[in-house]
Coordinates of C-alpha atoms in Angstrom, one line a residue:
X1 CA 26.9 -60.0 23.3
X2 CA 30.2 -59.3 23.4
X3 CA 31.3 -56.9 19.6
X4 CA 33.6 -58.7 18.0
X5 CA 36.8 -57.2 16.8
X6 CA 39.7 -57.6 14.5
X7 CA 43.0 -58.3 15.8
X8 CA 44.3 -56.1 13.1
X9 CA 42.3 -53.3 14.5
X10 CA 43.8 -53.6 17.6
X11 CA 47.4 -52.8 15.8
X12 CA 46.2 -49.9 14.5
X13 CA 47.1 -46.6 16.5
X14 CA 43.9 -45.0 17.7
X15 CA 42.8 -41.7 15.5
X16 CA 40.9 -38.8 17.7
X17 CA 39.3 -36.6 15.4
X18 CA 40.4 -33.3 15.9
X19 CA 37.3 -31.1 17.6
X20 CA 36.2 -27.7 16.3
X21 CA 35.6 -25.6 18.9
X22 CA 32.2 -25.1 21.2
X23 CA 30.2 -22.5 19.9
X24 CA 30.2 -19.4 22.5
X25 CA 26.8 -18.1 24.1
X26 CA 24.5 -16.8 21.8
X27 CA 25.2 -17.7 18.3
X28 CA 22.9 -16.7 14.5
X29 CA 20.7 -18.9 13.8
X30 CA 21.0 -19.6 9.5
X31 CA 18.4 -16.9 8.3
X32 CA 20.3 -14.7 10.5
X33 CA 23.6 -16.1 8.9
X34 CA 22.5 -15.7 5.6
X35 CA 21.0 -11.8 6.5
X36 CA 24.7 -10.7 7.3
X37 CA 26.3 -11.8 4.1
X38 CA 23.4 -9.5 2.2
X39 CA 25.5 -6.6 3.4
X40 CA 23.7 -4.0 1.9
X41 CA 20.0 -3.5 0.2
X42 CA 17.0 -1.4 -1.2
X43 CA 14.5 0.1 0.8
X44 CA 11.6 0.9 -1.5
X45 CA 9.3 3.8 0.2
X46 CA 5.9 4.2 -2.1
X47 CA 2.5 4.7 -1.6
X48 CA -0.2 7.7 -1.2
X49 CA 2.6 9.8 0.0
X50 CA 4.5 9.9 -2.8
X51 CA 1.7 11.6 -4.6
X52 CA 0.3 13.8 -2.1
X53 CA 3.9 15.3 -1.3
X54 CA 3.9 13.8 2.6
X55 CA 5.7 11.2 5.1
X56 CA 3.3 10.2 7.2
X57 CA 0.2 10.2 5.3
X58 CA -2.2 12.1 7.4
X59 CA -4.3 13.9 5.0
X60 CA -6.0 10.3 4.4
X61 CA -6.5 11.4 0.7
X62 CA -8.8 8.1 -1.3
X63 CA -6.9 5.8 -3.4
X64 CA -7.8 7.6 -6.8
X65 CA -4.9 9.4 -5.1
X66 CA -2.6 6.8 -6.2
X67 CA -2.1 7.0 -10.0
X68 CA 1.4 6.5 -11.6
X69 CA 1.8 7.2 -15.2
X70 CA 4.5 4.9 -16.2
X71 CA 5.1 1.9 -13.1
X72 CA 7.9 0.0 -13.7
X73 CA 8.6 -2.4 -10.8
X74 CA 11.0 -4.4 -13.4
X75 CA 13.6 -1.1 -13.7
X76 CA 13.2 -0.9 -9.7
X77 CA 14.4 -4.6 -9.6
X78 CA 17.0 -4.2 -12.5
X79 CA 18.6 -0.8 -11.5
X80 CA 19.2 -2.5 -7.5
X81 CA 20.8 -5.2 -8.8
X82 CA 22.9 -2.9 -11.4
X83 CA 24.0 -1.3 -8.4
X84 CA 25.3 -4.1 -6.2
X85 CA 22.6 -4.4 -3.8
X86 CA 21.5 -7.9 -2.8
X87 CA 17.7 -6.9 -2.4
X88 CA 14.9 -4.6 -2.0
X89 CA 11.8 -4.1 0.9
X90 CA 9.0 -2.8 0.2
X91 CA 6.3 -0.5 2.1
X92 CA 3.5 -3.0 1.4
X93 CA 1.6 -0.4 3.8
X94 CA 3.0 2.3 5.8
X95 CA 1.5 4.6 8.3
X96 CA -1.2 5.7 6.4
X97 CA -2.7 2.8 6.3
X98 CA -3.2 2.6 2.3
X99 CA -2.5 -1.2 1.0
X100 CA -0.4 -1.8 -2.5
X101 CA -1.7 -5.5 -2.0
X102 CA -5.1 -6.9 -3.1
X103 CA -6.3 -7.0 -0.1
X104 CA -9.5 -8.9 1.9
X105 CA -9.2 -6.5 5.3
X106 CA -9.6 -3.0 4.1
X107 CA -11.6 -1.1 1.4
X108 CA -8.2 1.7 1.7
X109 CA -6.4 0.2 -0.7
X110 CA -5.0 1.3 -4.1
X111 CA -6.9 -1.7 -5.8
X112 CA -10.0 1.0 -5.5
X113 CA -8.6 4.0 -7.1
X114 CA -8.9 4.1 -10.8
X115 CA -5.4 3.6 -11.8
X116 CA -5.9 0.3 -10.1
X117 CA -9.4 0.3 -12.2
X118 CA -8.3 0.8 -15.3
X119 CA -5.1 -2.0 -14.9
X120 CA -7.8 -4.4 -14.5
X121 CA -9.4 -3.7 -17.1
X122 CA -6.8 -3.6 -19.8
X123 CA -5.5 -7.4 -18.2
X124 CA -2.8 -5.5 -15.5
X125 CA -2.2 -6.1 -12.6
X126 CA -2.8 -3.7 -10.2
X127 CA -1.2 -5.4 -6.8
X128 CA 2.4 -3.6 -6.5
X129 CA 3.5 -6.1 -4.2
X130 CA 3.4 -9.2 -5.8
X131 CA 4.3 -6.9 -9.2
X132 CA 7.6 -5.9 -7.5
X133 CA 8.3 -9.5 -5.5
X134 CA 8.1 -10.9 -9.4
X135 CA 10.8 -8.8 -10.4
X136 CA 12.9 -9.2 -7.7
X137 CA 12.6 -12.8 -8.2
X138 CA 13.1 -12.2 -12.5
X139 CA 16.5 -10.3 -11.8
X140 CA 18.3 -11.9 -8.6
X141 CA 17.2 -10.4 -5.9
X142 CA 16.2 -11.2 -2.5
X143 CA 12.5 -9.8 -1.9
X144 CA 10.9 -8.1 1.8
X145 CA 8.3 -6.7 3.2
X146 CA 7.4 -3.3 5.7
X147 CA 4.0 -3.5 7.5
X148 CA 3.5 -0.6 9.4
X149 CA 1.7 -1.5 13.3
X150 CA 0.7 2.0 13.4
X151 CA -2.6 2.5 11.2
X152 CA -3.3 6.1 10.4
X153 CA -6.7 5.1 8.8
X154 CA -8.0 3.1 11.7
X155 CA -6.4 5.6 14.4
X156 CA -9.7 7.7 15.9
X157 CA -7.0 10.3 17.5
X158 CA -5.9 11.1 13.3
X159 CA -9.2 12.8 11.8
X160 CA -10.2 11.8 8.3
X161 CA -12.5 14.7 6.8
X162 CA -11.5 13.4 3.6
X163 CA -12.8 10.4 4.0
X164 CA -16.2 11.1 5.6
X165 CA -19.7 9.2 4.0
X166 CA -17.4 6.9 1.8
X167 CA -16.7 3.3 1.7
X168 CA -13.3 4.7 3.2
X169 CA -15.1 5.8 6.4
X170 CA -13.8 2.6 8.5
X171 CA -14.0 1.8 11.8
X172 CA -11.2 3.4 14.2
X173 CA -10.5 0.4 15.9
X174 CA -6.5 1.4 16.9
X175 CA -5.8 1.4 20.1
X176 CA -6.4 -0.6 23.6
X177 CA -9.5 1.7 24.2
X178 CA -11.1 1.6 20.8
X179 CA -14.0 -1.1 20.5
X180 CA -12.8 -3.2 17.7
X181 CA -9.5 -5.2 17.3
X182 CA -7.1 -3.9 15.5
X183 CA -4.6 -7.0 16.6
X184 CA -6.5 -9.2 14.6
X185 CA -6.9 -6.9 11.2
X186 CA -3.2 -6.8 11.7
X187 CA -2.5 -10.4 11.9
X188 CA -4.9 -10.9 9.0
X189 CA -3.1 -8.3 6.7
X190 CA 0.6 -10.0 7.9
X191 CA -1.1 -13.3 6.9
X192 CA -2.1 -12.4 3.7
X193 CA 1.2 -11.1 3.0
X194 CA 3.6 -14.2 4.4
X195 CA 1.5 -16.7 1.9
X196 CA 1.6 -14.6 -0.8
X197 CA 1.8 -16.2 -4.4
X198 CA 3.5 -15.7 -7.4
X199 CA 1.6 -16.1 -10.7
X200 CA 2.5 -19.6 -11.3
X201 CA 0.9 -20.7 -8.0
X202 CA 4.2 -20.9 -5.9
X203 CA 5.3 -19.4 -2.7
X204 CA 6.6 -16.0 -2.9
X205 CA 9.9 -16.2 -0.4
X206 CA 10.8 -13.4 2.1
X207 CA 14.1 -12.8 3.2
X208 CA 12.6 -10.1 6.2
X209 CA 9.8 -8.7 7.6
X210 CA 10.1 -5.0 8.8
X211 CA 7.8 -4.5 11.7
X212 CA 8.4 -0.9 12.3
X213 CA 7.3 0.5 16.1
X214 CA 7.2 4.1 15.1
X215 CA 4.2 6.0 15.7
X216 CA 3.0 10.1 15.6
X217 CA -0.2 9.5 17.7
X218 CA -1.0 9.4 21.9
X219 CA -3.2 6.3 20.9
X220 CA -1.8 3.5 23.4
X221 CA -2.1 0.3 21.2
X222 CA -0.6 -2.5 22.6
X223 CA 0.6 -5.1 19.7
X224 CA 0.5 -9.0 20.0
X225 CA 3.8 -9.4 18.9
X226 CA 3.9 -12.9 20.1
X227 CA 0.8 -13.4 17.7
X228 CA 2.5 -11.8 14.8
X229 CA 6.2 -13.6 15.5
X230 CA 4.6 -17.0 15.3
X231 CA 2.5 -15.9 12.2
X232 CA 5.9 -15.2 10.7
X233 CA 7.6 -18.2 11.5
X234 CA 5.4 -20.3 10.5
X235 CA 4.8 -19.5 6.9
X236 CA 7.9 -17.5 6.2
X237 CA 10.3 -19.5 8.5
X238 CA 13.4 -18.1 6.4
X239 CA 12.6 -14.5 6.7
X240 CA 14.5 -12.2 9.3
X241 CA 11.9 -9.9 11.7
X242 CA 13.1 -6.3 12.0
X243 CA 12.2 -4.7 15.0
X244 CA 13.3 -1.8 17.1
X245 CA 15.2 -4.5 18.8
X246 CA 14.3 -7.8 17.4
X247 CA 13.6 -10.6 17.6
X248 CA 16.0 -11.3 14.8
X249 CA 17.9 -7.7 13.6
X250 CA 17.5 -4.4 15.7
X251 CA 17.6 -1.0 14.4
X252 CA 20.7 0.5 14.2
X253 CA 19.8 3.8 17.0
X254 CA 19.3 6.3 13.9
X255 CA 18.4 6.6 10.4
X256 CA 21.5 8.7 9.0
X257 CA 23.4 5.7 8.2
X258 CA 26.4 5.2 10.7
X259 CA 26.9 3.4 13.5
X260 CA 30.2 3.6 16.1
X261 CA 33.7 2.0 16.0
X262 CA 32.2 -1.1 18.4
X263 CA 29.2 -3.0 17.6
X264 CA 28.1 -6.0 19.7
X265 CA 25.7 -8.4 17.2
X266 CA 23.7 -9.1 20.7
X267 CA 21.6 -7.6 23.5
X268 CA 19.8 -8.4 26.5
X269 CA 15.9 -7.3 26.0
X270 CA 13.3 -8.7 23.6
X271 CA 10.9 -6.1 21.5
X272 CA 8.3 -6.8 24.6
X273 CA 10.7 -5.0 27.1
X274 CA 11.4 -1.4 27.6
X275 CA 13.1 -0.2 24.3
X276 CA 16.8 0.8 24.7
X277 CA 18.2 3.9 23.4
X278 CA 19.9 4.8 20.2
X279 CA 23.3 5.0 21.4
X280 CA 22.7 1.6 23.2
X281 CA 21.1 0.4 19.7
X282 CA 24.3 1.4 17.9
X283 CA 26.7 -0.3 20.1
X284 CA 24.7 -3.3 21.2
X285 CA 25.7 -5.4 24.4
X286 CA 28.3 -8.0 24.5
X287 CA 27.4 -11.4 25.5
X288 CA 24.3 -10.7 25.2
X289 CA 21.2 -13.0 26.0
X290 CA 19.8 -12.9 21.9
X291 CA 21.5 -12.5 18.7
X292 CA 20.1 -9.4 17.4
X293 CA 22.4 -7.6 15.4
X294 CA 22.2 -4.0 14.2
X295 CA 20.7 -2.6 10.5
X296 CA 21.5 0.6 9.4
X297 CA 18.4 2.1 7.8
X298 CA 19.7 5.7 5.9
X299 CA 18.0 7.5 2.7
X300 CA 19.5 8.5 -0.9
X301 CA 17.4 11.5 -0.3
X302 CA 16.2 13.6 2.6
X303 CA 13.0 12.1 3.2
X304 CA 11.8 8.4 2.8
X305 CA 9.3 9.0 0.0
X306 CA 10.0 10.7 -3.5
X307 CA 9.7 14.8 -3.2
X308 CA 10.0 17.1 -5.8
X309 CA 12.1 19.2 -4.0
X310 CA 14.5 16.9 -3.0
X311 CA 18.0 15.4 -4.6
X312 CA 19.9 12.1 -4.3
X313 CA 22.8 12.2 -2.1
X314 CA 26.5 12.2 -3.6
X315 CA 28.0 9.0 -4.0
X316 CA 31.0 10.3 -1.6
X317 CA 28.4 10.4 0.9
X318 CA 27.1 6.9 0.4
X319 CA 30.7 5.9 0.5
X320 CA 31.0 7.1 4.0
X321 CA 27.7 5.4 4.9
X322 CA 28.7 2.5 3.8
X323 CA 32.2 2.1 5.3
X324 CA 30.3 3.2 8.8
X325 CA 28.0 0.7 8.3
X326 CA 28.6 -2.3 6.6
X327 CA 32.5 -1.3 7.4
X328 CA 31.2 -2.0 11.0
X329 CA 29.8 -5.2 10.9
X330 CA 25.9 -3.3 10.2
X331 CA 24.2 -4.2 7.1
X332 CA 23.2 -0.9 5.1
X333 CA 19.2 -0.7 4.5
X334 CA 19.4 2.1 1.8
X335 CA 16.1 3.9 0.7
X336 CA 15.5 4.4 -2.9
X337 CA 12.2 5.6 -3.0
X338 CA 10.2 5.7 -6.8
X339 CA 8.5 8.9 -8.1
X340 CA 5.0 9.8 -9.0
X341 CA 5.5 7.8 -12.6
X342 CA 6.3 4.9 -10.8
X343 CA 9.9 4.7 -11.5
X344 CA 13.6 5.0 -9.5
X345 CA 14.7 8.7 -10.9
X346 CA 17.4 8.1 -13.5
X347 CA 19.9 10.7 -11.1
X348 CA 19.3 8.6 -8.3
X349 CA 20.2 5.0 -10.1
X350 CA 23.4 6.9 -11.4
X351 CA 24.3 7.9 -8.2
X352 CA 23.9 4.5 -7.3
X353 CA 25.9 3.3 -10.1
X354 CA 28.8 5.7 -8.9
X355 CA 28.7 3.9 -5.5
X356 CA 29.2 0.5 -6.7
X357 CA 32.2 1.9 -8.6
X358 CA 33.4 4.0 -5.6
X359 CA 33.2 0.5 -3.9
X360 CA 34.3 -1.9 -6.4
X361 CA 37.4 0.4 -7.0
X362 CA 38.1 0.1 -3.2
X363 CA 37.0 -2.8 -2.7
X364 CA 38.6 -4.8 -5.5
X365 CA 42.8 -4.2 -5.0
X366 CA 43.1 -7.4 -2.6
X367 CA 47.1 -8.4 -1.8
X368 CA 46.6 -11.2 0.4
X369 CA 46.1 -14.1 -1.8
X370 CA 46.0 -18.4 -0.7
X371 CA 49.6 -19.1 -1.2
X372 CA 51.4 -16.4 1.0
X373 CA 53.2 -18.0 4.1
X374 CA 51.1 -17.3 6.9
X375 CA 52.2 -18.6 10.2
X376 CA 50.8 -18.5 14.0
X377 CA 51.4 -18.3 18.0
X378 CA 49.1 -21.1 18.0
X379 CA 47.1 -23.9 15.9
X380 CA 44.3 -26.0 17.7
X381 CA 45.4 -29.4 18.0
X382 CA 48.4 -28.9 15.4
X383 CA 45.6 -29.5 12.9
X384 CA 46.8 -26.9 10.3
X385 CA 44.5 -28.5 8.0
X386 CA 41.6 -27.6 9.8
X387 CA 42.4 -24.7 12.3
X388 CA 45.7 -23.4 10.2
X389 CA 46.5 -19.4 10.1
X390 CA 46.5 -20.4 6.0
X391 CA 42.5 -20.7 6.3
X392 CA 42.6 -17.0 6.7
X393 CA 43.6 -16.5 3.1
X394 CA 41.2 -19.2 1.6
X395 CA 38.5 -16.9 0.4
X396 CA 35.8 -19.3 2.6
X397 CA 33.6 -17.9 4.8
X398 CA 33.1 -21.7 6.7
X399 CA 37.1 -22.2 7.4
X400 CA 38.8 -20.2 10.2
X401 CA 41.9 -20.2 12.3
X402 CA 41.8 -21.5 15.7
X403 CA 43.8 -22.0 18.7
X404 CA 43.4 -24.5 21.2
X405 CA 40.4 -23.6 24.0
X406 CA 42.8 -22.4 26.7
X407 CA 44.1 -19.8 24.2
X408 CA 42.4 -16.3 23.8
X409 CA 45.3 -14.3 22.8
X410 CA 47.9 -15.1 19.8
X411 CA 48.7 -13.6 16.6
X412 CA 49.0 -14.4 12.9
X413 CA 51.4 -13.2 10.4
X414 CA 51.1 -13.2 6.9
X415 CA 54.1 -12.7 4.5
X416 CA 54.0 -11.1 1.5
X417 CA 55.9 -11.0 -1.3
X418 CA 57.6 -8.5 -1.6
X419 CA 56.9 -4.7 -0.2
X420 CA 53.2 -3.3 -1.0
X421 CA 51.2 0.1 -0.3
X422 CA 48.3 -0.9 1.9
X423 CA 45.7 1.5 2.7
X424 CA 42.9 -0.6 4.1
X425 CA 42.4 -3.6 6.4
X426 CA 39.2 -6.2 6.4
X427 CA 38.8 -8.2 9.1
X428 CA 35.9 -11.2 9.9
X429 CA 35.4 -13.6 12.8
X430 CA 33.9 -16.9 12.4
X431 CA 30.4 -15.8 13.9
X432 CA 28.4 -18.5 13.1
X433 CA 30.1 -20.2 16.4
X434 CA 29.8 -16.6 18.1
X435 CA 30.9 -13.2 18.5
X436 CA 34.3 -13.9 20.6
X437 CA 36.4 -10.9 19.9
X438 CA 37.1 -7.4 22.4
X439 CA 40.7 -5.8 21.0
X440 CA 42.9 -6.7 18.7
X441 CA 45.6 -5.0 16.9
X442 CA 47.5 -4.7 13.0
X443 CA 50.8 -3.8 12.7
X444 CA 52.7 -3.3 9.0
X445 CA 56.0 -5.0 8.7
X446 CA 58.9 -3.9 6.9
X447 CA 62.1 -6.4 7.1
X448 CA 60.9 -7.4 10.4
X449 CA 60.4 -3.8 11.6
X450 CA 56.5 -3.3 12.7
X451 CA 54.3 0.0 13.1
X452 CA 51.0 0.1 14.1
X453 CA 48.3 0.6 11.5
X454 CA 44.9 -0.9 13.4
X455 CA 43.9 -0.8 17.0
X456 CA 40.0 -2.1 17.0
X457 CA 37.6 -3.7 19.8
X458 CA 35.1 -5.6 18.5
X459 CA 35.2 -7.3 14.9
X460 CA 32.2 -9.5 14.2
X461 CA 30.9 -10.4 10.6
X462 CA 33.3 -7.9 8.9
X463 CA 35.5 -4.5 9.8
X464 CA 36.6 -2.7 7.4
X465 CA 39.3 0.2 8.4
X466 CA 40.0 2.6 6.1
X467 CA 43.8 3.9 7.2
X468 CA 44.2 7.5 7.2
X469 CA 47.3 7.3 5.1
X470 CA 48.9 4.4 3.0
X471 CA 51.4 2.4 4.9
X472 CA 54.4 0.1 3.2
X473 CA 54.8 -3.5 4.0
X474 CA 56.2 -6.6 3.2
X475 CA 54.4 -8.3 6.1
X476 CA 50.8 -8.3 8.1
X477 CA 50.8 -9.2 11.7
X478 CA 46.9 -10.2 13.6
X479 CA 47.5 -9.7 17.2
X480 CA 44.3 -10.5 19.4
X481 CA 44.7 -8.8 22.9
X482 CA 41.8 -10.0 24.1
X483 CA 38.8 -12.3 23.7
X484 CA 36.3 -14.3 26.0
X485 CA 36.7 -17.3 24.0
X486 CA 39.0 -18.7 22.0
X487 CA 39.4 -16.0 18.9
X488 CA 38.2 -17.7 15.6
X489 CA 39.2 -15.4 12.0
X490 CA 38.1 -16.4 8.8
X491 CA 39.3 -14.0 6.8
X492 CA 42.4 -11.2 6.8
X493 CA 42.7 -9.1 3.8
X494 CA 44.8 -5.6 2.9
X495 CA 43.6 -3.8 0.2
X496 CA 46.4 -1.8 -2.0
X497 CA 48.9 -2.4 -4.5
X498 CA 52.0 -3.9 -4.9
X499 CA 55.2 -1.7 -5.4

């Protein structure tokens, strides 16, 4: 049959919508999306260790060892989101091998010890990790999870004379020579923890998984990753995997919390390939075959759990984490580990609080604002609407400028009115269609006069610079020197203040 149409349509000028563009390579997929806009979060280091004064947990104390006198997983929740952070993981069992959950799999957990005991038995609860996913949940947060591979208490090359003739005497079953499997106690423990509940019956969400690969022992285990990956996504399809690198965010090459000037969000090998090295970590490789980007993992004190000895950094020095992390397009994983009551130390959630003012008081000076006159070399298909410099200015994260696809160098300028002080630049790219970007320069404009104030590679999610010295302007010119598709930017901003 032949469609029937109008003879008014065929008076009617044809309309082709204008196309966004193709997204290039590897792009995030939306938990990964999501991830980058958390920015910066808690890492929550507690356990047996933070009684017993070590790291690694190898004196395999029992898990009467685990008594706080005051836990508070409420102030842990409350004082994170206080201080700007978007969420918090937690150790739900770390080398040692001790479990904070009720679990089915091990008698070494701290539901055995008699601070667990006595919970019970005055109508507590006694399972930290549903405890502490109920008050992330109660005061905004996102909530995640650590689940160490390595196994302490099941490794036969670790000796356990503490534990010797008790119910704690398990087998050693870590390791591709050992008798049992310790693959499947692992996938049972990660099971139980991805269909976790909260009280009222429903599904307690994870926004990542931290499979760390770090290990202190010559016991060769080899990990079913592929096991464990699938386990993941199919109960917590939402939740990010850590790994050394991947599948979903890599580690950032070192745990001091700073990465270099250029940062790739992808790289070429999968967690069952021969790891890379830190510096490759930190800088990642472009065009990559998987989106993997980088997470800065860095500590408010020396060590990863609470010691007596120890004090919170300055918030100066969490400052300079941040700007050479998140500043580089690396979210900041930031351990705040609880003392032997149970709580955040009060100097280390000040400290925190003096870093969300330090930031906020940087951070919050913006001079670019939606009605400046922007213009551009280039605007894909004329469409200013959709593809205009202006979209830069918007304050959305889904608009962008664009050129037309045979364009991969241009420039924006943005004019302000009248002269300003600026002392920062932040930069984004539009990377949910792809990390396009390799050099690109800012220049400060006085009555048409330009100096240059930026000179970067790569941009990604976000790039902050911090300029050495405050420059005057009245204008801001974007120029993109080079990119392997065409460049998409969704946001420009100087920080400063108007003169």
């Amino acid at each position: 049959m032949i469609p029937y149409i109008s003879t008014l349509s065929l008076l009617l000028p044809i309309v082709i919508a204008n196309s966004a563009p193709a997204p290039y390579l590897q792009i995030p997929a939306p938990r990964q999306l999501a991830w980058h806009q958390h920015e910066y979060y808690a890492f929550v280091h507690f356990g047996p260790n933070t009684f017993t004064d070590e790291e690694w947990g190898r004196s395999q104390s029992t898990p009467d060892v685990f008594k706080p006198t005051a836990l508070d997983t409420d102030q842990w929740a409350k004082g994170f989101a206080d201080a700007g952070m978007a969420g918090m993981i937690l150790t739900a069992k770390h080398h040692d091998g001790m479990a904070l959950w009720d679990t089915k799999t091990t008698t070494y957990k701290i539901g055995n010890g008699q601070w667990a005991k006595d919970r019970v038995a005055a109508g507590l609860s006694a399972d930290v990790v549903r405890l502490a996913a109920a008050s992330a949940v109660k005061y905004g947060i996102k909530f995640g999870i650590y689940l160490s591979p390595w196994d302490i208490h099941r490794d036969p090359a670790m000796p356990k004379p503490n534990l010797t003739g008790t119910i704690y005497d398990e087998p050693q079953i870590f390791g591709d020579n050992s008798t049992g499997n310790y693959n499947d106690l692992y996938a049972r423990q990660l099971t139980e923890l991805v269909t976790l509940r909260y009280d009222n019956g429903s599904s307690i969400p994870l926004f990542e998984l931290w499979l760390d690969g770090a290990s202190g022992s010559d016991t060769v285990q080899t990990f079913d990753w592929e096991n464990f990956r699938d386990i993941i996504r199919e109960n917590q399809p939402e939740a990010v995997m850590w790994g050394h690198q991947g599948v979903d965010a890599r580690w950032v090459g070192n745990e001091d919390g700073f990465t270099v000037p250029t940062n790739w969000h992808t790289i070429s090998r999968t967690q069952d390939q021969t790891h890379y090295a830190g510096d490759e970590l930190q800088t990642g490789v472009r065009d990559g075959l998987y989106w993997t980007p980088a997470e800065a993992d860095a500590r408010i004190r020396d060590g990863w759990f609470w010691h007596a000895s120890e004090k919170p950094k300055s918030a100066d020095k969490l400052m300079q984490m941040y700007m050479e992390c998140v500043g580089r397009s690396v979210n900041l994983l930031l351990d705040v580990p609880p003392d032997i009551t149970g709580q955040i130390p009060q100097q280390d959630l000040e400290t925190l609080l003096q870093f969300k003012k330090q930031r906020e008081t940087f951070l919050n000076r913006p001079l670019l604002i939606p009605d400046l006159n922007v213009s551009a070399s280039n605007v894909r298909e004329g469409d200013s609407a959709s593809f205009g410099p202006a979209n830069v200015l918007d304050g959305n994260a889904n608009t962008y400028w664009a050129m037309n696809d045979n364009q991969t160098t241009g420039f924006l300028e943005i004019h302000l009115d009248g002269p300003h002080s600026i002392d920062a630049i932040i930069l984004q790219e539009n990377i949910a269609l792809g990390q396009r970007i390799g050099g690109y320069l800012v220049d400060a404009g006085v009555k048409g006069a330009y100096k240059r104030i930026v000179n970067g590679t790569s941009m990604g999610y976000k790039r902050i610079w911090n300029l050495t010295s405050a420059v005057e302007a009245d204008s801001i010119r974007l120029q993109i020197l080079q990119s392997n598709a065409t460049p998409l930017i969704s946001s420009v901003q100087a920080l400063g203040v108007k003169k």
